[in-house]
Amino acid sequence: ASDNDSNDLFSEEAVNGGIRSAADPDPDFDAVKTFRAFKTVVDSSVIDRKLVPDHQLWRYYKLCGARKAFLHRRLPKHINPTLATGVIAETASIAKGIRSYPTTSSSSFEDLAAWKKTLESFELLGMDVSFMRKRVDELLFLLDASPSDDHPSEGYEEAMKLERARATEKVRALESKMASLKDALKEMDMEMEEIAGEKRGHADAMLQLAAAPW
């Protein structure tokens, strides 16, 4: 595409009406209060919102909001507008994939590896996506550390379950013995109380007899 064709990818919106202008090269994201006010500005020009699907632009807006920064703010000047638009849209798609990865059965190790390579290339372009790439690295680490279906730990897990069941039975047997011992102790306490009562009665009788009048 010619330079003119590339420039057509940017809206003709006045610089003063955009989020960024030549006089304001790196604005504070806090200035963006609504999605309507969110504009992706590259090299002092605003990318036409129609070039990025609404759902992807919304996701990218939320992503920037979470980081409180325009993730594309360090893209090189004079970058091809089509490339800039594609990078932003793909960043939004990868963010969705990462967030839904644990609950999406269709995702795989290959997806994570592909996302990592893509994010690394975006970082080289200047996109602020290192936090996303680190999240992918963490997911890859956990995936590598998790046992596979044919992992030998499966047999170990079964053995542990069996051992736990045996230990539970032993505990129940001990509890039963303890209950029996408690009952025996109660009976012994009652017998000792009876003996003590008899002794007290015998002692009282002896005292009465000894103190009785002649």
Short mmCIF file of C-alpha atoms in Angstrom, two decimals:
data_model
loop_
_atom_site.label_atom_id
_atom_site.label_comp_id
_atom_site.label_asym_id
_atom_site.label_seq_id
_atom_site.Cartn_x
_atom_site.Cartn_y
_atom_site.Cartn_z
CA ALA A 1 0.00 0.00 0.00
CA SER A 2 1.14 3.54 -0.71
CA ASP A 3 1.81 6.12 1.97
CA ASN A 4 -1.49 7.77 1.10
CA ASP A 5 -3.32 4.46 1.52
CA SER A 6 -1.64 3.95 4.88
CA ASN A 7 -2.59 7.40 6.07
CA ASP A 8 -6.20 6.64 5.20
CA LEU A 9 -6.17 4.11 8.04
CA PHE A 10 -5.98 7.01 10.46
CA SER A 11 -9.01 9.16 11.07
CA GLU A 12 -8.92 12.79 10.04
CA GLU A 13 -9.90 13.71 13.58
CA ALA A 14 -8.12 16.88 14.66
CA VAL A 15 -5.12 16.34 16.88
CA ASN A 16 -6.63 18.58 19.55
CA GLY A 17 -9.65 16.30 19.71
CA GLY A 18 -7.57 13.19 20.30
CA ILE A 19 -5.99 11.80 23.42
CA ARG A 20 -2.50 12.62 22.21
CA SER A 21 -1.03 15.42 20.14
CA ALA A 22 2.42 16.65 19.21
CA ALA A 23 2.29 18.97 22.22
CA ASP A 24 1.13 16.13 24.46
CA PRO A 25 3.21 13.09 23.39
CA ASP A 26 2.55 10.83 26.38
CA PRO A 27 -0.64 11.72 28.25
CA ASP A 28 -1.77 10.31 31.56
CA PHE A 29 -4.27 7.51 31.08
CA ASP A 30 -6.23 8.89 34.03
CA ALA A 31 -7.46 11.56 31.63
CA VAL A 32 -9.53 8.88 29.89
CA LYS A 33 -12.74 8.55 31.86
CA THR A 34 -14.93 6.64 29.40
CA PHE A 35 -14.65 4.18 26.54
CA ARG A 36 -16.01 6.84 24.21
CA ALA A 37 -13.09 9.08 25.12
CA PHE A 38 -10.56 6.29 24.53
CA LYS A 39 -8.59 6.81 21.33
CA THR A 40 -5.61 4.83 20.12
CA VAL A 41 -3.06 7.42 19.06
CA VAL A 42 0.05 6.44 17.13
CA ASP A 43 2.56 9.01 15.94
CA SER A 44 0.18 11.86 16.82
CA SER A 45 -2.62 10.39 14.69
CA VAL A 46 -5.77 8.69 15.90
CA ILE A 47 -6.50 5.24 14.52
CA ASP A 48 -10.01 4.96 13.12
CA ARG A 49 -12.12 2.99 15.61
CA LYS A 50 -13.78 1.18 12.73
CA LEU A 51 -10.53 -0.64 11.97
CA VAL A 52 -10.62 -2.57 15.26
CA PRO A 53 -13.75 -4.60 16.14
CA ASP A 54 -15.64 -3.06 19.05
CA HIS A 55 -15.22 -6.09 21.31
CA GLN A 56 -11.45 -6.09 20.78
CA LEU A 57 -11.17 -2.34 21.25
CA TRP A 58 -13.21 -2.60 24.45
CA ARG A 59 -10.96 -5.39 25.73
CA TYR A 60 -7.87 -3.36 24.84
CA TYR A 61 -9.36 -0.33 26.60
CA LYS A 62 -9.92 -2.40 29.77
CA LEU A 63 -6.40 -3.79 29.49
CA CYS A 64 -4.92 -0.29 29.28
CA GLY A 65 -7.14 0.76 32.17
CA ALA A 66 -5.88 -2.11 34.32
CA ARG A 67 -2.30 -0.96 33.69
CA LYS A 68 -3.24 2.74 33.82
CA ALA A 69 -1.26 3.34 30.65
CA PHE A 70 -1.53 3.27 26.87
CA LEU A 71 0.19 0.00 26.03
CA HIS A 72 1.00 1.24 22.51
CA ARG A 73 2.59 4.50 23.66
CA ARG A 74 6.12 3.36 22.77
CA LEU A 75 5.41 2.03 19.30
CA PRO A 76 7.91 3.55 16.86
CA LYS A 77 6.99 6.67 14.95
CA HIS A 78 5.96 6.19 11.34
CA ILE A 79 4.97 2.58 12.05
CA ASN A 80 2.74 1.13 9.37
CA PRO A 81 -0.83 1.88 10.50
CA THR A 82 -2.03 -1.57 9.42
CA LEU A 83 0.66 -3.16 11.57
CA ALA A 84 -0.18 -0.94 14.56
CA THR A 85 -3.86 -1.82 14.26
CA GLY A 86 -3.09 -5.53 13.98
CA VAL A 87 -0.81 -5.43 17.02
CA ILE A 88 -3.49 -3.76 19.13
CA ALA A 89 -6.20 -6.19 18.00
CA GLU A 90 -3.97 -9.24 18.55
CA THR A 91 -2.95 -7.98 22.00
CA ALA A 92 -6.63 -7.85 22.94
CA SER A 93 -7.20 -11.37 21.57
CA ILE A 94 -4.22 -12.79 23.48
CA ALA A 95 -5.42 -11.11 26.68
CA LYS A 96 -8.77 -12.85 26.30
CA GLY A 97 -7.05 -16.18 25.67
CA ILE A 98 -4.86 -15.83 28.75
CA ARG A 99 -7.75 -14.88 31.01
CA SER A 100 -9.86 -17.83 29.87
CA TYR A 101 -7.01 -20.34 29.53
CA PRO A 102 -7.67 -22.46 32.66
CA THR A 103 -11.33 -22.96 31.72
CA THR A 104 -10.95 -23.40 27.97
CA SER A 105 -10.42 -27.02 26.98
CA SER A 106 -9.49 -26.02 23.42
CA SER A 107 -6.41 -24.11 24.62
CA SER A 108 -3.13 -25.99 24.79
CA PHE A 109 0.58 -25.75 25.45
CA GLU A 110 1.02 -24.76 21.81
CA ASP A 111 -1.31 -21.79 22.35
CA LEU A 112 0.76 -20.55 25.28
CA ALA A 113 3.99 -20.98 23.34
CA ALA A 114 2.55 -19.09 20.36
CA TRP A 115 1.26 -16.28 22.59
CA LYS A 116 4.68 -15.97 24.20
CA LYS A 117 6.45 -15.62 20.84
CA THR A 118 3.89 -13.09 19.63
CA LEU A 119 4.16 -11.01 22.79
CA GLU A 120 7.95 -11.10 22.61
CA SER A 121 7.79 -9.72 19.07
CA PHE A 122 5.34 -7.03 20.22
CA GLU A 123 7.74 -6.07 23.01
CA LEU A 124 10.48 -5.60 20.43
CA LEU A 125 8.16 -3.26 18.55
CA GLY A 126 7.65 -1.22 21.72
CA MET A 127 4.34 -2.53 23.05
CA ASP A 128 4.09 -2.55 26.84
CA VAL A 129 3.06 -6.19 27.14
CA SER A 130 5.82 -7.62 29.33
CA PHE A 131 3.26 -8.24 32.10
CA MET A 132 1.24 -10.42 29.70
CA ARG A 133 4.32 -12.33 28.58
CA LYS A 134 5.27 -12.94 32.23
CA ARG A 135 1.77 -14.29 32.90
CA VAL A 136 2.19 -16.70 29.98
CA ASP A 137 5.60 -17.76 31.38
CA GLU A 138 3.96 -18.51 34.73
CA LEU A 139 1.22 -20.56 33.07
CA LEU A 140 3.83 -22.49 31.08
CA PHE A 141 5.75 -23.20 34.29
CA LEU A 142 2.65 -24.49 36.07
CA LEU A 143 1.65 -26.54 33.04
CA ASP A 144 5.10 -28.11 32.89
CA ALA A 145 5.04 -28.84 36.63
CA SER A 146 1.57 -30.41 36.61
CA PRO A 147 1.37 -34.23 36.32
CA SER A 148 0.29 -35.60 32.96
CA ASP A 149 -2.25 -38.37 32.45
CA ASP A 150 0.47 -41.03 32.32
CA HIS A 151 2.54 -39.54 35.12
CA PRO A 152 3.84 -42.16 37.61
CA SER A 153 2.49 -40.06 40.47
CA GLU A 154 -0.95 -41.50 39.72
CA GLY A 155 0.05 -44.82 41.33
CA TYR A 156 1.59 -42.94 44.23
CA GLU A 157 -1.66 -41.04 44.71
CA GLU A 158 -3.64 -44.29 44.84
CA ALA A 159 -1.17 -45.71 47.37
CA MET A 160 -1.55 -42.60 49.51
CA LYS A 161 -5.34 -42.93 49.42
CA LEU A 162 -5.10 -46.55 50.54
CA GLU A 163 -2.67 -45.66 53.32
CA ARG A 164 -4.96 -42.88 54.46
CA ALA A 165 -7.90 -45.28 54.58
CA ARG A 166 -5.87 -47.67 56.73
CA ALA A 167 -4.83 -44.86 59.05
CA THR A 168 -8.47 -43.81 59.36
CA GLU A 169 -9.44 -47.34 60.37
CA LYS A 170 -6.67 -47.38 62.98
CA VAL A 171 -7.89 -44.09 64.39
CA ARG A 172 -11.43 -45.45 64.61
CA ALA A 173 -10.16 -48.59 66.37
CA LEU A 174 -8.21 -46.46 68.85
CA GLU A 175 -11.25 -44.28 69.43
CA SER A 176 -13.29 -47.40 70.16
CA LYS A 177 -10.66 -48.64 72.62
CA MET A 178 -10.54 -45.23 74.26
CA ALA A 179 -14.32 -45.29 74.66
CA SER A 180 -14.08 -48.75 76.29
CA LEU A 181 -11.33 -47.54 78.61
CA LYS A 182 -13.40 -44.51 79.56
CA ASP A 183 -16.34 -46.79 80.44
CA ALA A 184 -14.04 -49.00 82.52
CA LEU A 185 -12.64 -45.96 84.32
CA LYS A 186 -16.16 -44.78 85.11
CA GLU A 187 -17.02 -48.19 86.61
CA MET A 188 -13.82 -48.14 88.66
CA ASP A 189 -14.62 -44.62 89.89
CA MET A 190 -18.09 -45.77 90.94
CA GLU A 191 -16.70 -48.81 92.77
CA MET A 192 -14.08 -46.68 94.53
CA GLU A 193 -16.78 -44.22 95.54
CA GLU A 194 -18.85 -47.07 96.99
CA ILE A 195 -15.85 -48.38 98.95
CA ALA A 196 -15.08 -44.89 100.21
CA GLY A 197 -18.72 -44.50 101.25
CA GLU A 198 -18.63 -47.79 103.12
CA LYS A 199 -15.43 -46.75 104.89
CA ARG A 200 -16.95 -43.42 105.86
CA GLY A 201 -20.05 -45.21 107.19
CA HIS A 202 -17.91 -47.68 109.16
CA ALA A 203 -15.80 -44.86 110.62
CA ASP A 204 -18.91 -42.93 111.60
CA ALA A 205 -20.33 -46.02 113.32
CA MET A 206 -17.11 -46.51 115.26
CA LEU A 207 -17.11 -42.85 116.34
CA GLN A 208 -20.71 -43.08 117.47
CA LEU A 209 -20.04 -46.29 119.36
CA ALA A 210 -16.94 -44.91 121.04
CA ALA A 211 -18.72 -41.71 122.07
CA ALA A 212 -21.91 -43.41 123.23
CA PRO A 213 -22.82 -42.89 126.91
CA TRP A 214 -21.96 -45.67 129.32
#
